[in-house]
mmCIF file of N, CA and C in Angstrom:
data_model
loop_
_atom_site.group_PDB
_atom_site.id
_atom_site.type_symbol
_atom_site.label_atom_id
_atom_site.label_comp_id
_atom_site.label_asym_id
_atom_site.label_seq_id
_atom_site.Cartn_x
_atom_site.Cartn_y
_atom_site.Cartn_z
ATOM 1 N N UNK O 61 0.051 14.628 15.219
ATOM 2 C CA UNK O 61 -1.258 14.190 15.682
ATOM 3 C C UNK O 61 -1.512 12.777 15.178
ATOM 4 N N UNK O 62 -1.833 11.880 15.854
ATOM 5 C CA UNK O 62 -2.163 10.370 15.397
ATOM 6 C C UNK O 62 -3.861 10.651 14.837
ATOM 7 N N UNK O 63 -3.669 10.016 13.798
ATOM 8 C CA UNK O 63 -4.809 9.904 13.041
ATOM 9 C C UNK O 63 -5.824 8.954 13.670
ATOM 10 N N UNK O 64 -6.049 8.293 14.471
ATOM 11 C CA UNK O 64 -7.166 7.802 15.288
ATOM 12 C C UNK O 64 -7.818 9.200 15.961
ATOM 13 N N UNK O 65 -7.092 10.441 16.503
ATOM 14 C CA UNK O 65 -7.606 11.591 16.654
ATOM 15 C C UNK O 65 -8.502 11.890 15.852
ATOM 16 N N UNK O 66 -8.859 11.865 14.697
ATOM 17 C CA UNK O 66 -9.724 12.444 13.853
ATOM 18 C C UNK O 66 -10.570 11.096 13.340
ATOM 19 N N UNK O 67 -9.928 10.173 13.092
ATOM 20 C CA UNK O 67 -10.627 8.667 12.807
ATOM 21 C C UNK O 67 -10.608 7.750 13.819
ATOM 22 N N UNK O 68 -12.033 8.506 13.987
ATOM 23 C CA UNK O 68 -12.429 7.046 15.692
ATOM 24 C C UNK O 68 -12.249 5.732 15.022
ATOM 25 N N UNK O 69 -11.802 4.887 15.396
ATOM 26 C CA UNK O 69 -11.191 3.485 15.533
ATOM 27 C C UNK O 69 -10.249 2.998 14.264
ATOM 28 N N UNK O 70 -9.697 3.930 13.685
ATOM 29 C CA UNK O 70 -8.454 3.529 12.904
ATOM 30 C C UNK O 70 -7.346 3.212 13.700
ATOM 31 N N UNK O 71 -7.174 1.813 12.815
ATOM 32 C CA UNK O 71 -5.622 1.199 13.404
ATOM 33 C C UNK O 71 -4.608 0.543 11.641
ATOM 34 N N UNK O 72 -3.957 0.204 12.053
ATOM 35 C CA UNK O 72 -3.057 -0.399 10.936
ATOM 36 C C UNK O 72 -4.316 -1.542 10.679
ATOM 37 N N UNK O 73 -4.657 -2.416 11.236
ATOM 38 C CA UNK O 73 -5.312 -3.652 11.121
ATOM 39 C C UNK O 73 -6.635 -3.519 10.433
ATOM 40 N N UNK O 74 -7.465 -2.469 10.814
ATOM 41 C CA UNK O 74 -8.583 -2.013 9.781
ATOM 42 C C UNK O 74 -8.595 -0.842 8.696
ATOM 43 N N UNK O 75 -7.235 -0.540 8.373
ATOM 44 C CA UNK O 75 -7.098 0.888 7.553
ATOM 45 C C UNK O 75 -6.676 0.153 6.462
ATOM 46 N N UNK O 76 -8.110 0.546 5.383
ATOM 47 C CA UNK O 76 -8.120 -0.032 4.009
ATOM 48 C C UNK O 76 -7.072 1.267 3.008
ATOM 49 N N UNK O 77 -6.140 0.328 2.494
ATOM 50 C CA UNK O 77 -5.336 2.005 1.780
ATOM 51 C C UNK O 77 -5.855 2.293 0.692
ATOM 52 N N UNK O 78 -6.843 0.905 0.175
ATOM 53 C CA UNK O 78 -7.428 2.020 -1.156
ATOM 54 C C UNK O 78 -7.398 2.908 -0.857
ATOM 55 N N UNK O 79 -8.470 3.689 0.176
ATOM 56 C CA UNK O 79 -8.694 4.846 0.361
ATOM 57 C C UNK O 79 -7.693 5.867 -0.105
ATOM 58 N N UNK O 80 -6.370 5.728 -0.087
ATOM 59 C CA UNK O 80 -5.708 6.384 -0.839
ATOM 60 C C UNK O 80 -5.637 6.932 -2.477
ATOM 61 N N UNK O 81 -5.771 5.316 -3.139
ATOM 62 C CA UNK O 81 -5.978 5.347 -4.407
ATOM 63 C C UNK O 81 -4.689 4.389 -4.729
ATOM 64 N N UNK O 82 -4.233 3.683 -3.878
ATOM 65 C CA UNK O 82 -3.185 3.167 -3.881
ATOM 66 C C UNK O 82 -3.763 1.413 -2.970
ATOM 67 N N UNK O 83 -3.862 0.436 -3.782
ATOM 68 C CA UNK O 83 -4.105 -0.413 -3.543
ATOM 69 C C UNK O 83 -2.714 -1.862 -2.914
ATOM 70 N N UNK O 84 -2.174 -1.675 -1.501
ATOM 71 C CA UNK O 84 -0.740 -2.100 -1.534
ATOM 72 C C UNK O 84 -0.875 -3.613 -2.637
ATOM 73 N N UNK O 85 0.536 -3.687 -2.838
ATOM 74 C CA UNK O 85 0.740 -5.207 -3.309
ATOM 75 C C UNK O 85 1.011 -6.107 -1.411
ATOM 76 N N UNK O 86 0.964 -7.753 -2.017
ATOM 77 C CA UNK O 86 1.068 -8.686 -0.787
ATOM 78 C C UNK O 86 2.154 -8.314 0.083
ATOM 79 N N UNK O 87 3.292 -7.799 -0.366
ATOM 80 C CA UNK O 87 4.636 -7.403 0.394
ATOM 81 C C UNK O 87 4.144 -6.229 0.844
ATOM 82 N N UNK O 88 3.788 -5.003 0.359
ATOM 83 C CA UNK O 88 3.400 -4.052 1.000
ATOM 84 C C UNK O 88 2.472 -4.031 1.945
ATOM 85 N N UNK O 89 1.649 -4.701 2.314
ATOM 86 C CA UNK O 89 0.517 -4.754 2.980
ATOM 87 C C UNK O 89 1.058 -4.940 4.396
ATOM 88 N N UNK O 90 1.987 -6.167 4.649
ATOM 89 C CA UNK O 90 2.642 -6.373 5.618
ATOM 90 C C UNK O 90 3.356 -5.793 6.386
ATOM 91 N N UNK O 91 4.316 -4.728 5.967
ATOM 92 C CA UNK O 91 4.985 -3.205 6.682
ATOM 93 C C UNK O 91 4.561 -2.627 7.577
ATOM 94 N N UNK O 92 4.860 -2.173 8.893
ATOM 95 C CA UNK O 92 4.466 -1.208 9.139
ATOM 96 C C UNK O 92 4.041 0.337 8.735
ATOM 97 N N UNK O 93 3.335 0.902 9.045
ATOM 98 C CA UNK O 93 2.784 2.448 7.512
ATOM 99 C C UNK O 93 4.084 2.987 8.244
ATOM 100 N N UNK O 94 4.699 3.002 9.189
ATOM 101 C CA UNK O 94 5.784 4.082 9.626
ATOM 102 C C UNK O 94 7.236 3.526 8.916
ATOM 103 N N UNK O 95 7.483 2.169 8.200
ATOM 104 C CA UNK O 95 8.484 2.014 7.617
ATOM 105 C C UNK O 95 8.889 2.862 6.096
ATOM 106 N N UNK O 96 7.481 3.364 5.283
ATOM 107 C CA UNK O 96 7.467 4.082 4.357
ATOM 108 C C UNK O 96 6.987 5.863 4.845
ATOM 109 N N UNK O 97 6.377 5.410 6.182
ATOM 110 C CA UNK O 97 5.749 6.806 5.941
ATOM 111 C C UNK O 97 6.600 7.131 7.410
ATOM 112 N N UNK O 98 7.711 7.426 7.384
ATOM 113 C CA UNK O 98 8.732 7.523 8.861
ATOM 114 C C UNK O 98 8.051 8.663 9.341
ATOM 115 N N UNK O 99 7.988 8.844 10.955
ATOM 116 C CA UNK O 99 7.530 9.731 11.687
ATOM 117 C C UNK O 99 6.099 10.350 11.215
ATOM 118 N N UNK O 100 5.345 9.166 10.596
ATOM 119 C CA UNK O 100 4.140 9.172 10.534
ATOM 120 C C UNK O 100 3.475 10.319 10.030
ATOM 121 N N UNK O 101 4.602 10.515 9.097
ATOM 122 C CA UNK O 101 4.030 12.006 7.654
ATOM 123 C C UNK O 101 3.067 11.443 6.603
ATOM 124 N N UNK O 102 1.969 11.333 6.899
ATOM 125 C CA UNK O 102 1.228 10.311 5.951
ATOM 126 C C UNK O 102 0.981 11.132 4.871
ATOM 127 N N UNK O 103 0.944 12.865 4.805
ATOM 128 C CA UNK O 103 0.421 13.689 3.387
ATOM 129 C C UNK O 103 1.578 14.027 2.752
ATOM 130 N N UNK O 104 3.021 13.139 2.873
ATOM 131 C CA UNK O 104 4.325 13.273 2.265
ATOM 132 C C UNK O 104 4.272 12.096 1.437
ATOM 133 N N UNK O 105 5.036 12.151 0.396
ATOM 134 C CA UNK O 105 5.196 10.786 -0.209
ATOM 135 C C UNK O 105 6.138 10.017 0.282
ATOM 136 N N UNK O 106 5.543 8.575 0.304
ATOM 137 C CA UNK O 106 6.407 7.592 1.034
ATOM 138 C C UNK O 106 7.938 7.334 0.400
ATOM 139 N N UNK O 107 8.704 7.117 1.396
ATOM 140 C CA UNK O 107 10.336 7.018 1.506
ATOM 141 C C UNK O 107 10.123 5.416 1.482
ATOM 142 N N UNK O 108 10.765 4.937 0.230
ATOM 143 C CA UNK O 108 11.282 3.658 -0.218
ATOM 144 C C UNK O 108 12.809 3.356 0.294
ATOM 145 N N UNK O 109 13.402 4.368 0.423
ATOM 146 C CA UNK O 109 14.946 3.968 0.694
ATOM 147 C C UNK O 109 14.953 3.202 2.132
ATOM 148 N N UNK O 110 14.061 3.056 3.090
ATOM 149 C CA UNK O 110 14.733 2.361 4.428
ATOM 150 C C UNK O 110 14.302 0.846 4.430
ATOM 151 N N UNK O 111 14.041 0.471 2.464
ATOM 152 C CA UNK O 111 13.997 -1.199 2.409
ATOM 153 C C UNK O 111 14.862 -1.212 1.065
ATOM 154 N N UNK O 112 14.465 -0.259 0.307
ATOM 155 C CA UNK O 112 15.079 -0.320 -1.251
ATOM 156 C C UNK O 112 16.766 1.002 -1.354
ATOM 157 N N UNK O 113 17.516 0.021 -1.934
ATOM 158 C CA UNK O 113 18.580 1.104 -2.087
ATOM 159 C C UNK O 113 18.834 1.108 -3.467
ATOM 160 N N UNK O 114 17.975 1.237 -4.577
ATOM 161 C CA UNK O 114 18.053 1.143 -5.503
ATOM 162 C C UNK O 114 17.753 2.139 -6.339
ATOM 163 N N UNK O 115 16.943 3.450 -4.966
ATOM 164 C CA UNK O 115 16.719 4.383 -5.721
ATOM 165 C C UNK O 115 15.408 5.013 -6.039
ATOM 166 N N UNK O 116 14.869 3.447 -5.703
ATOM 167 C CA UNK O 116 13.375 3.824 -6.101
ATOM 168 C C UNK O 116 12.226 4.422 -5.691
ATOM 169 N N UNK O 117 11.372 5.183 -6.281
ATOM 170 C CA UNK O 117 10.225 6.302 -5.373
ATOM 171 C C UNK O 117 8.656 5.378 -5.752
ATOM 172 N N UNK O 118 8.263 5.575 -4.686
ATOM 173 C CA UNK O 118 6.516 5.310 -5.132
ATOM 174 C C UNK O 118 6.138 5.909 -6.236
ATOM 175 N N UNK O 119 6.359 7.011 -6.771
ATOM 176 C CA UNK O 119 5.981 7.565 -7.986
ATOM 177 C C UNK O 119 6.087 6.709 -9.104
ATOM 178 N N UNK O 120 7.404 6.150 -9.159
ATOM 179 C CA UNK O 120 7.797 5.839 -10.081
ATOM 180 C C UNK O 120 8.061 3.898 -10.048
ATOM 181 N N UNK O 121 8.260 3.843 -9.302
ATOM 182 C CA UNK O 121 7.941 1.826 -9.093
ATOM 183 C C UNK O 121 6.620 1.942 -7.491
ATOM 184 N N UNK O 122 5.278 2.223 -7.873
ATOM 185 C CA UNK O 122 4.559 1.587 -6.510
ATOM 186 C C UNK O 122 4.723 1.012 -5.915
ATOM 187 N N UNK O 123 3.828 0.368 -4.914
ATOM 188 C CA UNK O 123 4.167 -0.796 -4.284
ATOM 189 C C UNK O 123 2.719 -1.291 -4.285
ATOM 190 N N UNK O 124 2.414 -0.650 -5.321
ATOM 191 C CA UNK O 124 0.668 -2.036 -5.534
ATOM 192 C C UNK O 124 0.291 -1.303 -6.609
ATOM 193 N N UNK O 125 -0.951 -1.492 -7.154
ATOM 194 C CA UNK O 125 -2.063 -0.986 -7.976
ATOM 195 C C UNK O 125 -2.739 0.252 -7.684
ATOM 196 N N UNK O 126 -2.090 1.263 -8.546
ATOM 197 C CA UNK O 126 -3.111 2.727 -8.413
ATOM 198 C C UNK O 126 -4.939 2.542 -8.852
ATOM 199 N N UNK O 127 -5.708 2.594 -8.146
ATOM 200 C CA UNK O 127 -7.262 2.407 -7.921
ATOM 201 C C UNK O 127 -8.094 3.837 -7.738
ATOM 202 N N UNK O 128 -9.097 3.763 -7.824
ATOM 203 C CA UNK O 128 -9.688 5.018 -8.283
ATOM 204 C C UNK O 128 -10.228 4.883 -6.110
ATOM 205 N N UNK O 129 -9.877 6.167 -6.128
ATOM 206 C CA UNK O 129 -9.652 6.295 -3.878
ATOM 207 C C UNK O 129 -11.457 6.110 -3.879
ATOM 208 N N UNK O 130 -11.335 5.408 -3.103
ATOM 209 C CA UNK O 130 -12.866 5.097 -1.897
ATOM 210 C C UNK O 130 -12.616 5.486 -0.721
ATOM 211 N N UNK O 131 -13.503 6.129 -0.078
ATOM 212 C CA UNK O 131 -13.715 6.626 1.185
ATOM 213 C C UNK O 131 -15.181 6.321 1.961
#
């Protein structure tokens, strides 16, 4: 289900990720959400391997500043 279904006028261009609790860094911001979040599993944790082969998980190296989530 695309999440504009449930969030009238969400797009990449106005979807603030604080809301997550996850504030991207400048490189992250730029991505498409489907390069970390493939086939658009957004309540999975994001897959670093299809830029990083180093191993690394969001858990454990982010890709910005953990922030207290706004909605």
């Amino acid at each position: 289900m695309a999440c504009a279904a449930c969030h009238a006028g969400w797009n990449q261009e106005n979807f603030s990720h604080a809301v997550t609790g996850l504030q991207l860094d400048e490189t992250h911001v730029q991505v498409d959400c489907t390069d970390c979040h493939p086939g658009r599993h957004y309540d999975t944790p994001p897959n670093c391997a299809g830029c990083h082969d180093d191993g690394r998980a969001a858990k454990d190296a982010p890709p910005g500043t953990r922030v207290t989530p706004r909605g």
